[in-house]
Amino acid sequence: MDPLTTSLVKSSFKSIGATHGGENTFARSFYTFLFAAHPEIRQYFPAAMDLQRDRLMRAVGYVVERLDTPDTVLPLLAQLGRDHRKYDITDDHYEAVGEALITVLAGLAGPELWTDETAHAWHNAVALIVTTMTEAARGEPGPPTWVGTVLDHRRVLDDLAIVRLELDQPMPYAPGQYVSVQVPGRPRMWRYLSFATPPGPDRMVEFHVRRVSGGWVSPAIIGETRVGDTWLLGSPLGGLGVWQNPERSRLMIAEGTGIAPLRAQLMTMPRLFEHPRTHLFIGGTYPYDLYDLDLLWALSRTSPWLTVVPVSENNQSPWWFRGTSDIPAGMHDRLPGQLGRVVAEYADWTDHDIQVVGSPSVVRTTKYRLMAAGVDSDDIHHDPLY
Ligand SMILES: Cc1cc2nc3c(=O)[nH]c(=O)nc-3n(C[C@H](O)[C@H](O)[C@H](O)COP(=O)(O)OP(=O)(O)OC[C@H]3O[C@@H](n4cnc5c(N)ncnc54)[C@H](O)[C@@H]3O)c2cc1C
Ligand code: HEM
């Protein structure tokens, strides 16, 4: 897309957001218009449409912001298009969504802002989004969904379970990627989960799931999953595991179940040719949150290039915790404090490739701490749709 089109789309989107109170007004108007104009589309969306976690609108905002960096945006849209095959939607649906986006934007912008040039620029942008998604979907030879049968559901903490499933067919995912899953009893409520192990010949996948209190799906996964249940999985997503420079030193930072996509990558590294120096910081609120230390310790003992540093905000487990939260003998002592602060103060991380995985607030604060310590934001990688 040419620079004039890109700048018209970005600036009008910003002005509309500033005048109309941001994403929520846009999202509300978009869905009201879409479902009124195309009632048949409503059935694809979950009954409870929580605007706060509206991911479609957030994706549009993300794409618009980065239209001038097609290398970032086009692969993301292609992945989304391949994954959207799970909804069993058609090109007509894409046309309806594109038309709704433009109609609602034009209405919110008003005639002064929505000039012929701006309208033309938006038509081009929406066409680019829709074409990239639909062409990627059409060109994908793999299935639109995989069926996973639960083999094991291990409750490692009161609010955290490790679930292992066997897929009906091999899934070609890369360590560091995630996937959209739909579990029994929660129709149309797809949620992302990160693969905690690299792909193997046995079609086995593992997820680590933490309960979000008040959530629709995670409490059901923790409390209601049974061996033999079948889950649906979409196409693999994300590019976290793609390192810019395979020889550069690495810093990996995980909070809670954020360890899943990092351990999946670490588990494959011993088999690789290059072994860049890697520091892994794993953080939690309490010592017991560091539930995966045994495996990480075992990995670091056989991998001289890997240092694992546990961090917890509170040094003692709460009085009601009855399990064990010991550090494996010989491992780096647990450092006390807030994860982002501990990492930023630990060493000079400039000249490292960095991955941060965890809840949106931890990703934000850690990124902020690292940048304040002189790290270039281009060196910090995290999931784009947070
Ligand atoms: C790329 C990616 C990978 C992910 N991988 C994993 C994973 O491996 N394991 C895992 O357990 N989860 C993972 N998640 C989070 C997961 O997809 C769900 O968002 C989470 O399980 C909550 O779903 P829910 O249906 O229970 O809550 P919802 O019904 O979706 O949300 C309920 C409320 O909780 C808030 N909320 C949602 N998620 C969080 C959160 N993480 N922290 C605080 N508040 C939240 C929402 O804003 C909402 O207000 C991942 C998310 C992304 C974007
Ligand atoms: C214009 C291009 C589109 C973009 C950029 C886009 C983007 C997204 C994103 C990022 C998500 C969240 C992740 C996911 O579940 O896959 C999502 C969810 C969804 N999309 Fe799309 N989408 C587009 C078009 C469509 C179309 C044409 C339909 C057809 C009905 C559709 C239906 C859905 C549904 C049902 C969800 C789940 C919503 C939820 O769980 O709250 N999308 N979309």
Coordinates of C-alpha atoms and ligand atoms in Angstrom, one line a residue:
M1 CA 0.0 0.0 0.0
D2 CA 1.3 3.5 -0.8
P3 CA 2.3 5.8 2.0
L4 CA -0.5 8.3 1.4
T5 CA -3.2 5.6 1.7
T6 CA -1.5 4.2 4.9
S7 CA -1.3 7.6 6.5
L8 CA -4.9 8.5 5.6
V9 CA -6.2 5.2 7.1
K10 CA -4.1 5.6 10.3
S11 CA -4.9 9.3 10.9
S12 CA -8.6 8.9 10.3
F13 CA -8.7 5.8 12.6
K14 CA -7.0 7.8 15.3
S15 CA -9.3 10.8 14.9
I16 CA -12.4 8.6 15.1
G17 CA -11.1 6.9 18.2
A18 CA -10.3 10.2 19.8
T19 CA -13.7 11.7 19.0
H20 CA -15.8 8.7 19.9
G21 CA -14.2 7.3 23.0
G22 CA -12.1 4.6 21.3
E23 CA -12.5 0.9 20.6
N24 CA -15.6 0.3 22.6
T25 CA -17.9 2.7 20.7
F26 CA -16.5 1.4 17.4
A27 CA -17.0 -2.2 18.4
R28 CA -20.5 -1.7 19.7
S29 CA -21.6 0.2 16.5
F30 CA -19.8 -2.4 14.3
Y31 CA -21.6 -5.4 15.8
T32 CA -25.0 -3.6 16.0
F33 CA -24.7 -2.7 12.3
L34 CA -23.3 -6.1 11.2
F35 CA -25.9 -8.2 13.0
A36 CA -28.8 -5.9 11.8
A37 CA -27.6 -6.0 8.2
H38 CA -26.7 -9.7 8.3
P39 CA -28.6 -11.5 11.0
E40 CA -27.3 -14.9 9.7
I41 CA -23.8 -13.9 10.9
R42 CA -24.9 -13.7 14.6
Q43 CA -24.8 -17.5 15.0
Y44 CA -21.1 -17.6 14.5
F45 CA -20.4 -15.4 17.5
P46 CA -20.6 -16.4 21.2
A47 CA -23.8 -15.7 23.1
A48 CA -21.9 -13.4 25.6
M49 CA -20.1 -10.8 23.5
D50 CA -17.8 -9.2 26.0
L51 CA -16.7 -6.0 24.4
Q52 CA -13.7 -5.7 26.7
R53 CA -12.1 -8.7 25.2
D54 CA -13.2 -8.1 21.7
R55 CA -10.4 -9.5 19.7
L56 CA -11.7 -8.8 16.2
M57 CA -11.7 -5.1 16.8
R58 CA -8.4 -5.2 18.5
A59 CA -7.0 -7.0 15.5
V60 CA -8.3 -4.3 13.2
G61 CA -6.6 -1.6 15.4
Y62 CA -3.4 -3.5 15.4
V63 CA -3.3 -4.0 11.7
V64 CA -4.2 -0.4 10.9
E65 CA -1.4 0.8 13.2
R66 CA 1.1 -1.3 11.3
L67 CA -0.1 -1.0 7.7
D68 CA 3.3 0.5 6.8
T69 CA 5.1 -2.7 8.0
P70 CA 3.6 -5.3 5.7
D71 CA 6.3 -7.9 6.8
T72 CA 4.7 -7.9 10.3
V73 CA 1.0 -7.6 9.3
L74 CA 0.6 -9.8 6.3
P75 CA 1.9 -13.0 7.9
L76 CA -0.4 -12.3 10.9
L77 CA -3.4 -11.8 8.7
A78 CA -2.6 -15.0 6.7
Q79 CA -2.4 -17.0 9.9
L80 CA -5.8 -15.5 11.1
G81 CA -7.3 -16.4 7.7
R82 CA -6.2 -20.0 8.0
D83 CA -7.5 -20.1 11.6
H84 CA -10.8 -18.5 10.6
R85 CA -11.6 -21.7 8.6
K86 CA -12.7 -23.1 12.0
Y87 CA -15.8 -20.9 11.9
D88 CA -16.8 -22.4 8.5
I89 CA -17.4 -18.9 7.0
T90 CA -17.5 -17.9 3.4
D91 CA -16.3 -15.1 1.2
D92 CA -19.7 -13.5 1.5
H93 CA -19.2 -13.2 5.2
Y94 CA -15.9 -11.4 4.7
E95 CA -17.6 -9.0 2.3
A96 CA -20.3 -8.3 4.9
V97 CA -17.7 -7.7 7.6
G98 CA -15.7 -5.4 5.3
E99 CA -18.8 -3.5 4.4
A100 CA -19.8 -3.1 8.0
L101 CA -16.3 -1.8 9.0
I102 CA -16.5 0.9 6.3
T103 CA -20.1 1.9 6.9
V104 CA -19.5 2.3 10.6
L105 CA -16.2 4.1 10.2
A106 CA -17.8 6.5 7.7
G107 CA -20.8 7.2 10.0
L108 CA -18.5 7.8 13.0
A109 CA -16.1 10.0 11.0
G110 CA -18.8 12.3 9.6
P111 CA -18.7 14.0 6.2
E112 CA -15.9 16.4 7.1
L113 CA -13.4 13.6 7.9
W114 CA -14.7 11.0 5.5
T115 CA -13.6 12.6 2.2
D116 CA -13.5 10.7 -1.1
E117 CA -9.7 10.2 -0.5
T118 CA -10.2 8.8 3.0
A119 CA -13.0 6.5 1.8
H120 CA -10.8 5.2 -1.1
A121 CA -7.9 4.6 1.3
W122 CA -10.2 2.6 3.6
H123 CA -11.6 0.5 0.8
N124 CA -8.0 -0.4 -0.2
A125 CA -7.0 -1.3 3.4
V126 CA -10.1 -3.5 4.0
A127 CA -9.5 -5.2 0.6
L128 CA -5.9 -5.9 1.6
I129 CA -7.1 -7.4 4.9
V130 CA -9.8 -9.5 3.4
T131 CA -7.8 -10.7 0.4
T132 CA -4.8 -11.7 2.6
M133 CA -7.1 -13.7 4.9
T134 CA -9.2 -15.4 2.3
E135 CA -6.3 -16.3 0.0
A136 CA -4.4 -17.8 2.8
A137 CA -7.4 -19.8 3.9
R138 CA -8.0 -21.1 0.3
G139 CA -4.3 -22.0 -0.1
E140 CA -4.1 -24.0 3.1
P141 CA -4.1 -27.8 2.4
G142 CA -4.4 -28.8 6.1
P143 CA -7.7 -29.4 7.9
P144 CA -9.7 -26.4 9.3
T145 CA -9.8 -28.1 12.7
W146 CA -8.2 -30.9 14.7
V147 CA -9.9 -33.1 17.3
G148 CA -7.9 -33.7 20.5
T149 CA -8.9 -36.4 23.0
V150 CA -7.9 -35.7 26.6
L151 CA -5.5 -38.4 27.8
D152 CA -4.5 -36.8 31.1
H153 CA -5.7 -33.9 33.2
R154 CA -3.4 -33.1 36.1
R155 CA -4.3 -30.5 38.6
V156 CA -0.8 -29.3 39.7
L157 CA -2.2 -26.3 41.7
D158 CA -5.7 -25.5 42.9
D159 CA -6.0 -23.1 39.9
L160 CA -3.7 -24.7 37.4
A161 CA -4.0 -27.8 35.3
I162 CA -1.8 -29.6 32.8
V163 CA -3.8 -31.2 30.1
R164 CA -2.4 -33.7 27.5
L165 CA -4.4 -34.6 24.4
E166 CA -3.9 -36.9 21.5
L167 CA -4.7 -35.3 18.1
D168 CA -6.6 -37.1 15.4
Q169 CA -3.9 -36.1 12.9
P170 CA -0.5 -34.6 13.0
M171 CA -0.4 -30.8 13.4
P172 CA 2.6 -29.0 12.0
Y173 CA 3.2 -26.3 14.6
A174 CA 6.4 -24.6 15.7
P175 CA 7.6 -24.4 19.3
G176 CA 6.4 -21.0 20.7
Q177 CA 3.1 -21.1 18.8
Y178 CA -0.4 -21.2 20.2
V179 CA -3.7 -22.4 19.1
S180 CA -7.4 -21.6 19.5
V181 CA -9.3 -24.3 21.4
Q182 CA -13.0 -25.0 22.0
V183 CA -13.8 -27.3 24.9
P184 CA -17.0 -29.3 25.7
G185 CA -19.9 -27.3 27.2
R186 CA -18.5 -23.9 26.0
P187 CA -19.7 -23.7 22.4
R188 CA -18.3 -20.9 20.2
M189 CA -16.0 -19.8 23.0
W190 CA -12.7 -20.3 21.4
R191 CA -9.7 -19.4 23.6
Y192 CA -6.0 -19.4 22.8
L193 CA -3.6 -21.8 24.6
S194 CA 0.1 -22.2 24.0
F195 CA 1.7 -25.5 23.2
A196 CA 3.9 -26.5 26.2
T197 CA 5.8 -29.2 24.3
P198 CA 7.3 -29.3 20.8
P199 CA 5.6 -31.4 18.1
G200 CA 6.5 -35.0 18.3
P201 CA 5.8 -38.1 16.2
D202 CA 3.1 -39.3 18.6
R203 CA 0.5 -36.5 17.9
M204 CA 0.5 -35.6 21.6
V205 CA 0.1 -32.0 22.7
E206 CA 0.3 -30.5 26.2
F207 CA -1.3 -27.3 27.6
H208 CA -0.9 -25.5 30.9
V209 CA -4.1 -23.7 31.9
R210 CA -4.5 -21.3 34.7
R211 CA -8.0 -20.4 36.0
V212 CA -9.0 -16.7 35.4
S213 CA -11.6 -16.0 38.1
G214 CA -14.9 -15.0 36.6
G215 CA -13.8 -16.4 33.2
W216 CA -16.0 -18.5 31.0
V217 CA -13.6 -21.2 29.8
S218 CA -10.5 -21.5 32.0
P219 CA -12.6 -22.5 35.1
A220 CA -14.3 -25.2 33.0
I221 CA -11.0 -26.6 31.8
I222 CA -9.6 -26.7 35.4
G223 CA -12.7 -28.0 37.1
E224 CA -14.7 -30.1 34.5
T225 CA -12.2 -31.7 32.1
R226 CA -12.4 -35.5 32.0
V227 CA -10.2 -38.1 30.4
G228 CA -11.8 -39.0 27.0
D229 CA -13.3 -35.5 26.4
T230 CA -12.8 -34.2 22.9
W231 CA -11.6 -30.7 22.2
L232 CA -11.5 -28.8 18.9
L233 CA -8.3 -27.0 17.9
G234 CA -7.9 -24.4 15.1
S235 CA -4.7 -23.8 13.1
P236 CA -1.4 -22.9 14.8
L237 CA -0.8 -19.2 15.3
G238 CA 2.0 -16.8 16.3
G239 CA 5.6 -16.3 15.4
L240 CA 7.3 -16.0 18.9
G241 CA 9.8 -18.8 18.1
V242 CA 11.3 -17.0 15.1
W243 CA 14.5 -15.4 16.3
Q244 CA 16.0 -12.5 14.4
N245 CA 19.5 -13.7 14.8
P246 CA 20.2 -17.4 15.8
E247 CA 23.6 -16.5 17.2
R248 CA 22.5 -13.6 19.5
S249 CA 22.2 -14.1 23.2
R250 CA 18.6 -14.6 24.4
L251 CA 16.6 -13.5 27.3
M252 CA 13.3 -15.3 28.0
I253 CA 10.9 -14.1 30.6
A254 CA 7.8 -16.0 31.7
E255 CA 5.1 -15.3 34.2
G256 CA 2.9 -18.3 35.3
T257 CA 1.7 -20.4 32.4
G258 CA 3.7 -18.1 30.1
I259 CA 6.4 -20.7 30.6
A260 CA 4.6 -23.0 28.2
P261 CA 5.7 -21.5 24.8
L262 CA 9.2 -20.9 26.2
R263 CA 9.8 -24.4 27.5
A264 CA 8.5 -25.8 24.2
Q265 CA 11.3 -23.9 22.5
L266 CA 13.9 -24.8 25.1
M267 CA 13.0 -28.5 24.8
T268 CA 14.0 -28.4 21.1
M269 CA 17.2 -26.3 21.5
P270 CA 19.5 -29.2 22.6
R271 CA 18.8 -30.8 19.2
L272 CA 19.7 -27.6 17.3
F273 CA 23.1 -26.7 15.8
E274 CA 23.4 -23.3 17.4
H275 CA 23.1 -22.8 21.2
P276 CA 23.2 -19.1 22.0
R277 CA 23.6 -18.1 25.6
T278 CA 20.1 -18.1 27.1
H279 CA 18.7 -16.7 30.4
L280 CA 15.3 -17.8 31.4
F281 CA 13.5 -15.8 34.2
I282 CA 10.4 -17.5 35.5
G283 CA 8.2 -15.5 37.9
G284 CA 5.1 -15.8 40.0
T285 CA 3.4 -14.2 43.0
Y286 CA 4.2 -17.1 45.4
P287 CA 6.9 -19.7 45.3
Y288 CA 4.3 -22.4 44.5
D289 CA 3.5 -20.6 41.2
L290 CA 6.8 -21.8 39.9
Y291 CA 5.3 -25.2 39.3
D292 CA 7.6 -26.2 36.4
L293 CA 11.0 -25.8 38.1
D294 CA 11.9 -29.5 38.1
L295 CA 11.8 -29.8 34.4
L296 CA 13.6 -26.4 33.8
W297 CA 16.3 -27.4 36.3
A298 CA 16.7 -30.8 34.5
L299 CA 17.0 -28.9 31.2
S300 CA 19.6 -26.4 32.5
R301 CA 21.7 -29.2 34.0
T302 CA 22.2 -30.8 30.7
S303 CA 22.4 -27.5 28.7
P304 CA 25.5 -25.4 29.8
W305 CA 24.2 -22.5 27.6
L306 CA 21.0 -22.1 29.7
T307 CA 20.6 -20.3 33.1
V308 CA 17.3 -20.5 34.8
V309 CA 16.4 -17.8 37.4
P310 CA 13.3 -18.2 39.5
V311 CA 11.6 -15.0 40.8
S312 CA 8.7 -14.7 43.2
E313 CA 7.1 -11.6 44.6
N314 CA 6.5 -13.2 48.1
N315 CA 9.2 -15.4 49.5
Q316 CA 6.8 -17.5 51.6
S317 CA 3.9 -19.5 50.4
P318 CA 0.6 -18.3 52.0
W319 CA -0.4 -20.2 55.2
W320 CA -3.1 -22.1 53.5
F321 CA -0.9 -23.7 50.8
R322 CA -0.2 -27.3 51.7
G323 CA 1.9 -28.6 48.7
T324 CA 5.6 -28.3 48.2
S325 CA 7.3 -25.3 46.5
D326 CA 11.0 -26.2 47.1
I327 CA 13.7 -25.0 44.7
P328 CA 15.4 -28.1 43.3
A329 CA 18.8 -28.6 45.1
G330 CA 21.6 -26.9 43.2
M331 CA 19.4 -24.5 41.3
H332 CA 19.8 -20.7 41.2
D333 CA 18.2 -19.3 44.4
R334 CA 14.8 -17.7 44.0
L335 CA 15.1 -13.9 43.7
P336 CA 12.5 -11.9 45.5
G337 CA 10.6 -9.1 43.8
Q338 CA 8.4 -8.1 40.9
L339 CA 9.5 -10.0 37.8
G340 CA 10.1 -7.0 35.4
R341 CA 12.1 -5.1 38.0
V342 CA 14.3 -8.1 39.0
V343 CA 15.1 -8.9 35.4
A344 CA 15.9 -5.3 34.5
E345 CA 18.2 -4.9 37.5
Y346 CA 19.9 -8.3 37.0
A347 CA 22.1 -7.4 34.1
D348 CA 22.5 -5.3 31.0
W349 CA 20.2 -6.9 28.4
T350 CA 21.0 -4.6 25.5
D351 CA 22.2 -6.7 22.6
H352 CA 19.8 -9.6 23.5
D353 CA 16.8 -11.0 21.7
I354 CA 14.1 -11.0 24.3
Q355 CA 10.7 -12.8 24.6
V356 CA 8.2 -11.9 27.3
V357 CA 5.1 -14.1 27.9
G358 CA 2.5 -13.8 30.6
S359 CA -0.7 -11.8 31.4
P360 CA -1.1 -8.6 29.5
S361 CA -0.2 -6.4 32.5
V362 CA 3.0 -8.3 33.2
V363 CA 4.0 -8.2 29.6
R364 CA 3.4 -4.4 29.6
T365 CA 5.3 -3.6 32.8
T366 CA 8.2 -5.9 32.0
K367 CA 8.6 -4.3 28.5
Y368 CA 8.4 -0.9 30.1
R369 CA 11.1 -1.8 32.7
L370 CA 13.4 -3.2 30.0
M371 CA 13.0 -0.1 27.8
A372 CA 13.7 2.2 30.8
A373 CA 16.9 0.2 31.2
G374 CA 18.0 1.0 27.7
V375 CA 16.7 -2.0 25.7
D376 CA 15.5 -1.3 22.2
S377 CA 11.7 -2.1 21.9
D378 CA 12.4 -3.9 18.6
D379 CA 14.4 -6.5 20.5
I380 CA 11.4 -7.3 22.8
H381 CA 9.0 -9.9 21.4
H382 CA 5.6 -10.8 22.7
D383 CA 2.2 -11.9 21.3
P384 CA 0.9 -9.2 19.0
L385 CA -2.7 -9.2 19.9
Y386 CA -2.2 -8.4 23.6
Ligands
LIG1 C1 -1.5 -15.8 22.6 C2 -2.1 -16.2 23.9 C3 -1.7 -17.4 24.4 C4 -2.3 -17.9 25.6 N1 -1.9 -19.0 26.2 C5 -2.4 -19.4 27.4 C6 -2.0 -20.6 28.0 O1 -1.1 -21.3 27.5 N2 -2.5 -21.0 29.2 C7 -3.5 -20.2 29.8 O2 -4.0 -20.6 30.9 N3 -4.0 -19.1 29.2 C8 -3.5 -18.7 28.0 N4 -4.0 -17.6 27.4 C9 -5.2 -16.9 27.9 C10 -6.4 -17.6 27.5 O3 -6.6 -17.6 26.1 C11 -7.7 -17.0 28.1 O4 -7.8 -15.7 27.8 C12 -7.8 -17.2 29.6 O5 -7.8 -18.6 29.8 C13 -9.2 -16.6 30.1 O6 -10.2 -17.2 29.4 P1 -11.7 -17.3 30.2 O7 -12.6 -17.8 29.2 O8 -11.5 -18.1 31.4 O9 -11.9 -15.8 30.6 P2 -12.8 -14.8 29.8 O10 -14.3 -15.2 29.9 O11 -12.3 -14.6 28.4 O12 -12.5 -13.4 30.6 C14 -13.1 -13.1 31.8 C15 -12.5 -11.8 32.3 O13 -11.1 -12.0 32.7 C16 -10.2 -11.1 32.0 N5 -9.0 -11.9 31.6 C17 -8.9 -12.8 30.5 N6 -7.7 -13.3 30.5 C18 -7.0 -12.8 31.6 C19 -5.7 -13.0 32.1 N7 -4.8 -13.9 31.5 N8 -5.4 -12.4 33.3 C20 -6.3 -11.5 33.9 N9 -7.5 -11.3 33.4 C21 -7.9 -11.9 32.3 C22 -11.0 -10.7 30.8 O14 -10.6 -9.4 30.3 C23 -12.5 -10.7 31.3 O15 -12.8 -9.5 31.9 C24 -3.4 -17.1 26.2 C25 -3.8 -15.9 25.6 C26 -3.2 -15.5 24.4 C27 -3.6 -14.2 23.8
HEM2 C1 -12.1 -8.5 8.2 C2 -11.3 -9.4 8.6 C3 -11.3 -10.1 9.9 C4 -10.4 -9.9 10.9 C5 -9.1 -9.0 10.9 C6 -10.7 -10.8 12.0 C7 -10.0 -10.9 13.2 C8 -10.4 -11.7 14.2 C9 -9.6 -12.0 15.4 C10 -8.2 -11.5 15.7 C11 -10.4 -12.8 16.2 C12 -10.0 -13.3 17.5 C13 -9.2 -14.6 17.3 C14 -10.0 -15.8 16.8 O1 -10.8 -16.4 17.5 O2 -9.7 -16.2 15.6 C15 -11.6 -13.0 15.5 C16 -12.6 -13.7 16.1 C17 -13.8 -14.0 15.4 N1 -14.1 -13.7 14.1 FE1 -12.9 -12.7 12.8 N2 -11.9 -11.4 11.6 C18 -12.3 -11.0 10.4 C19 -13.3 -11.5 9.7 C20 -14.3 -12.3 10.2 C21 -15.5 -12.7 9.4 C22 -15.8 -12.4 8.0 C23 -16.2 -13.5 10.3 C24 -17.5 -14.1 9.9 C25 -18.5 -14.3 10.6 C26 -15.5 -13.5 11.5 C27 -16.0 -14.2 12.7 C28 -15.3 -14.2 13.9 C29 -15.8 -14.9 15.1 C30 -17.1 -15.6 15.2 C31 -14.9 -14.7 16.1 C32 -14.9 -15.2 17.5 C33 -15.4 -14.0 18.4 C34 -15.2 -14.2 19.9 O3 -14.8 -15.3 20.3 O4 -15.6 -13.3 20.6 N3 -14.4 -12.8 11.4 N4 -11.6 -12.3 14.3

